[in-house]
mmCIF file of C-alpha atoms in Angstrom:
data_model
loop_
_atom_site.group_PDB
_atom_site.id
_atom_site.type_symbol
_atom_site.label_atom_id
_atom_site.label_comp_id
_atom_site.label_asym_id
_atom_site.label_seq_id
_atom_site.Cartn_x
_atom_site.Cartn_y
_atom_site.Cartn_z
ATOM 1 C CA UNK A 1 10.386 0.554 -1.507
ATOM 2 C CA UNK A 2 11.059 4.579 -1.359
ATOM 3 C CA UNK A 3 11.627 7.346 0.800
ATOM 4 C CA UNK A 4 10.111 10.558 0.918
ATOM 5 C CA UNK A 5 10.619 13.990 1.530
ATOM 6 C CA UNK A 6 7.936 17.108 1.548
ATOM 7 C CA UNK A 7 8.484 19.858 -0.619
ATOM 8 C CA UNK A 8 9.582 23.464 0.869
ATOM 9 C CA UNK A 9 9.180 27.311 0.130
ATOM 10 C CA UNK A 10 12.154 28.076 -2.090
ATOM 11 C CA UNK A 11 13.726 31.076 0.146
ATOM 12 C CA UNK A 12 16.739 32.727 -0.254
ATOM 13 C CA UNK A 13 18.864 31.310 3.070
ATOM 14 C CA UNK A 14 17.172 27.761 2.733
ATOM 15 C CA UNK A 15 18.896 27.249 -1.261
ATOM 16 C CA UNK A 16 22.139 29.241 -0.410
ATOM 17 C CA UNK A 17 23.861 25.575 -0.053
ATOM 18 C CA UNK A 18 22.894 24.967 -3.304
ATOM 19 C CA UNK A 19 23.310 28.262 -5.284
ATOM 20 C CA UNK A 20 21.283 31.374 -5.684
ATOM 21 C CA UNK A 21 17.338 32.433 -5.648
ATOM 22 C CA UNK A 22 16.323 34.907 -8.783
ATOM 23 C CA UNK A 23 13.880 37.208 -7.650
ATOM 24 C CA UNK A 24 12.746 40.771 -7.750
ATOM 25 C CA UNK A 25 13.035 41.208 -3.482
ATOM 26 C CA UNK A 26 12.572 44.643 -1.911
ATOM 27 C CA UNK A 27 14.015 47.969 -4.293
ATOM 28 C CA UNK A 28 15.971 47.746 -7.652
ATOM 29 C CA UNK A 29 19.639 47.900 -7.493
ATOM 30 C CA UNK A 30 19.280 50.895 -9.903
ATOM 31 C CA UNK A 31 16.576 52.317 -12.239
ATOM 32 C CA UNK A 32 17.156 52.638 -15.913
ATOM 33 C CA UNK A 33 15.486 53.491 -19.108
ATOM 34 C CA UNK A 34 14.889 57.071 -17.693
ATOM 35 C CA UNK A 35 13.518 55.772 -14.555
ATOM 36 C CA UNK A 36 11.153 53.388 -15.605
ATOM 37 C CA UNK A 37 12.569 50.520 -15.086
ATOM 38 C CA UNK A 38 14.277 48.507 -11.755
ATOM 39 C CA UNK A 39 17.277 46.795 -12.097
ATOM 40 C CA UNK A 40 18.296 44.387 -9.813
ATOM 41 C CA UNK A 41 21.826 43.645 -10.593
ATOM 42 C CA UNK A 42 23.676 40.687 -10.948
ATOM 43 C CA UNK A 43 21.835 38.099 -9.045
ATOM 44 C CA UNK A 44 24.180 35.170 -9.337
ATOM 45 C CA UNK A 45 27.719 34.204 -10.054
ATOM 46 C CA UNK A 46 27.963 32.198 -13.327
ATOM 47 C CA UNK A 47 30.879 29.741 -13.158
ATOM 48 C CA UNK A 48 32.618 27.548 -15.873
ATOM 49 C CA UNK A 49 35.740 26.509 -16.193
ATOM 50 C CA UNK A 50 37.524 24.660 -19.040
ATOM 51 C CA UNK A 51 39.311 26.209 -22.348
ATOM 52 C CA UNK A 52 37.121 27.705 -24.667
ATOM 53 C CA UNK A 53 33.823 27.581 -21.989
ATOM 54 C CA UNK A 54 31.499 30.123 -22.173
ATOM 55 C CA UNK A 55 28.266 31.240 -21.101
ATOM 56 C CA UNK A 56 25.193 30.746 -23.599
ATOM 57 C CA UNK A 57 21.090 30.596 -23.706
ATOM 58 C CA UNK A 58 19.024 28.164 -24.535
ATOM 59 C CA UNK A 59 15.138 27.760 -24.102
ATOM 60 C CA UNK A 60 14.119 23.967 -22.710
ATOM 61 C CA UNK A 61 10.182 22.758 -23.193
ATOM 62 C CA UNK A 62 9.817 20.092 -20.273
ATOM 63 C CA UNK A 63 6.721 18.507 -19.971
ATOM 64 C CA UNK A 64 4.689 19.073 -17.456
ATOM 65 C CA UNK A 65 5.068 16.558 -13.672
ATOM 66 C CA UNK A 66 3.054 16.284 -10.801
ATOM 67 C CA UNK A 67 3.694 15.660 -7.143
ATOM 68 C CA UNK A 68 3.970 13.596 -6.087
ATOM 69 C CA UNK A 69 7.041 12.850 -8.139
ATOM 70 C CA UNK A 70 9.383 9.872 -7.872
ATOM 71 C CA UNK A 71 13.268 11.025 -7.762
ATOM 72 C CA UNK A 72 14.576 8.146 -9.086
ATOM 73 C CA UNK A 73 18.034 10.024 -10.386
ATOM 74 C CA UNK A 74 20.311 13.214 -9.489
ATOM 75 C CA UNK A 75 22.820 15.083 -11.947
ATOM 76 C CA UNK A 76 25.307 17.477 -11.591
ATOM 77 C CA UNK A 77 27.168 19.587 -13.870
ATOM 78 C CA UNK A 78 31.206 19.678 -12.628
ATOM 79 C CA UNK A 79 32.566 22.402 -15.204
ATOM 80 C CA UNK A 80 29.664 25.068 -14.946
ATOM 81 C CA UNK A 81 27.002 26.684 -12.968
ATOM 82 C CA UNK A 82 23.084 26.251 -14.424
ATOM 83 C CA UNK A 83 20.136 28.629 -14.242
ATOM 84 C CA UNK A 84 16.842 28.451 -14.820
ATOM 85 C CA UNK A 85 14.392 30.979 -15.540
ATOM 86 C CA UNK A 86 10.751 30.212 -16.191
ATOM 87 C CA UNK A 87 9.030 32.098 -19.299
ATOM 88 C CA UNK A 88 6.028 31.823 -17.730
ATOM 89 C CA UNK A 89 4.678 32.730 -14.114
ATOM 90 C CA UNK A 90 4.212 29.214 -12.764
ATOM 91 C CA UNK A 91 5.454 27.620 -10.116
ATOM 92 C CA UNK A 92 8.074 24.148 -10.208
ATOM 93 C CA UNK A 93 10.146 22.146 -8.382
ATOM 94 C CA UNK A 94 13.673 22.268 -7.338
ATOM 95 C CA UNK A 95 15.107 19.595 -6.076
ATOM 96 C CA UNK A 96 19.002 19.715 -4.652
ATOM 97 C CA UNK A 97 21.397 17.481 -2.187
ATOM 98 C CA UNK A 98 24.547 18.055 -0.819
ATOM 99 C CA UNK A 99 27.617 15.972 -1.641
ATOM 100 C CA UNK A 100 28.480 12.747 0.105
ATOM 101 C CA UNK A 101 31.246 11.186 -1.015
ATOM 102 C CA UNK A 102 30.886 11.919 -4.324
ATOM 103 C CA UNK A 103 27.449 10.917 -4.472
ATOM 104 C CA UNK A 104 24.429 12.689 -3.388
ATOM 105 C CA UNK A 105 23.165 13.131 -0.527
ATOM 106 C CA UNK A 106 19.786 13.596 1.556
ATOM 107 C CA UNK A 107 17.841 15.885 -1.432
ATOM 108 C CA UNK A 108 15.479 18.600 -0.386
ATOM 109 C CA UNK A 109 12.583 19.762 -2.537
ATOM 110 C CA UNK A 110 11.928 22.883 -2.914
ATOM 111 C CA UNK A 111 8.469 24.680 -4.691
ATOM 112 C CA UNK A 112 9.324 27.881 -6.279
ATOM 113 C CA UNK A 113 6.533 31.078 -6.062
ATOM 114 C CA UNK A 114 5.737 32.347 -9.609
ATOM 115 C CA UNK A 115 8.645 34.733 -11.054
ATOM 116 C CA UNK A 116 11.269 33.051 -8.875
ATOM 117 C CA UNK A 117 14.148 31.127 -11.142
ATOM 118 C CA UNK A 118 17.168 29.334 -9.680
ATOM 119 C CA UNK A 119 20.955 29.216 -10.264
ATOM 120 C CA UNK A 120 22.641 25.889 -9.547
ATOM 121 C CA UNK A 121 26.551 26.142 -8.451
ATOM 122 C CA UNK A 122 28.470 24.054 -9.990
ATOM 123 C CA UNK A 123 29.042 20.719 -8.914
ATOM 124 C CA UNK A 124 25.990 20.807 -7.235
ATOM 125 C CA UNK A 125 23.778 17.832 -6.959
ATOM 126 C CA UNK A 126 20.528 18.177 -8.671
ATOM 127 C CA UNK A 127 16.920 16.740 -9.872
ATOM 128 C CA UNK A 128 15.892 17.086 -13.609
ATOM 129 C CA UNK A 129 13.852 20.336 -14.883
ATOM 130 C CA UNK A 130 10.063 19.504 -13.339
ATOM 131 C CA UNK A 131 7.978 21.989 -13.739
ATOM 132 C CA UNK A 132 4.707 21.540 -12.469
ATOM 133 C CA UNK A 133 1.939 23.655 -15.220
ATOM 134 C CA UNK A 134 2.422 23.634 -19.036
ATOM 135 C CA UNK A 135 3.959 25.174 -21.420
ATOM 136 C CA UNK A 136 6.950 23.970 -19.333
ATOM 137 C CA UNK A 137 8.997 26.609 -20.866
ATOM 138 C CA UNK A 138 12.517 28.083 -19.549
ATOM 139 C CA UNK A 139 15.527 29.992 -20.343
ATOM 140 C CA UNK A 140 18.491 28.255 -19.731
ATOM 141 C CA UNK A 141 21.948 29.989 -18.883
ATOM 142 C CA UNK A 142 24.943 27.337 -18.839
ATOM 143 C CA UNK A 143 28.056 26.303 -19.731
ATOM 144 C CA UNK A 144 28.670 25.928 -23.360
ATOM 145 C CA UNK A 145 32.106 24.236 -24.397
ATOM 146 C CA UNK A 146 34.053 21.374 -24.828
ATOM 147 C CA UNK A 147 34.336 18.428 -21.764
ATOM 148 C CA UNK A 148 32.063 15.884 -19.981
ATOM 149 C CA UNK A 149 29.745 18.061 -17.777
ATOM 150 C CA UNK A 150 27.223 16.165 -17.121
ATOM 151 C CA UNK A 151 27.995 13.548 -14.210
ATOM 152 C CA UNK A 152 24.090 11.347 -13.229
ATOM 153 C CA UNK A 153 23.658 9.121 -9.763
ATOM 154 C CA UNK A 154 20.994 6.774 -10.172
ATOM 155 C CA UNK A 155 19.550 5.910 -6.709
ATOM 156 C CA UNK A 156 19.263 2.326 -5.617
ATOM 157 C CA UNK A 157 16.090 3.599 -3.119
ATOM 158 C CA UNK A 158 14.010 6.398 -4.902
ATOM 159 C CA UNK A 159 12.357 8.925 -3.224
ATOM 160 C CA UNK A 160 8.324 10.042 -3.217
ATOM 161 C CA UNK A 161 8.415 14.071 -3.076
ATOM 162 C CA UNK A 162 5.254 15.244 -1.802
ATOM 163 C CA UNK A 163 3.420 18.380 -1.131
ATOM 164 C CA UNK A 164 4.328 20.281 1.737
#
């Protein structure tokens, strides 16, 4: 037995529960580099707490899912916000729920448009890295530092995320 739920458009207003879109949208904050180059300037608010926590990068190499994809499990990360940032220009899927309880809640799935990466809040329940082409290749930005921050949920009824 499952459930299902249909993948989305990963837009800005649609993830704000969740945390932040990272995308070049509309004109650079700035230009730089004697005008040759946009900046768009500080996208998202990285959060950790804990002694000693501190922001560092690290490049995962998921393999490569397909929809549709059984959620079978959620994690979230209770000391510090998590970004991803795909090397290459494919899309992948997102997958986030609120809290309920202390466990998660109804997850929405959400297909990101090549050059669009995601920052997870923290606390924030979560699916795994899918991404959807290969190389499944990302840059990471997390908390780095002592303490458990890594909490999983297990669900007793997956769910069967399908294309939209």
């Amino acid at each position: 037995m499952s459930q299902s739920i249909t993948t989305e458009p990963l837009a800005v207003d649609a993830f704000a529960p969740y945390g932040e879109v990272l995308q070049v949208a509309g004109e650079p904050d700035k230009l730089i580099n004697q005008g040759l180059c946009g900046r768009y300037h500080d996208l998202a608010g990285l959060d950790f707490i804990g002694d000693g926590a501190r922001a560092g990068i690290s490049i995962f190499r998921s393999q490569k899912r397909q929809l549709p994809y059984r959620l079978e499990m959620l994690e979230r990360h209770p000391l510090g916000s998590q970004a991803f940032l795909p090397m290459t220009h494919q899309p992948f899927l997102v997958i986030a729920a609120p809290d309920d309880g202390g466990k998660p809640g109804r997850p929405r799935a959400f297909l990101t448009q090549p050059g669009q990466g995601i920052n997870f809040a923290r606390n924030v329940w979560h699916g795994v890295l899918t991404p959807l082409s290969d190389p499944g290749l990302f840059a990471v930005v997390d908390r780095i530092g002592d303490g458990d921050n890594l909490e999983e949920h297990w669900l007793d009824i997956p769910y069967d995320v399908i294309s939209g």
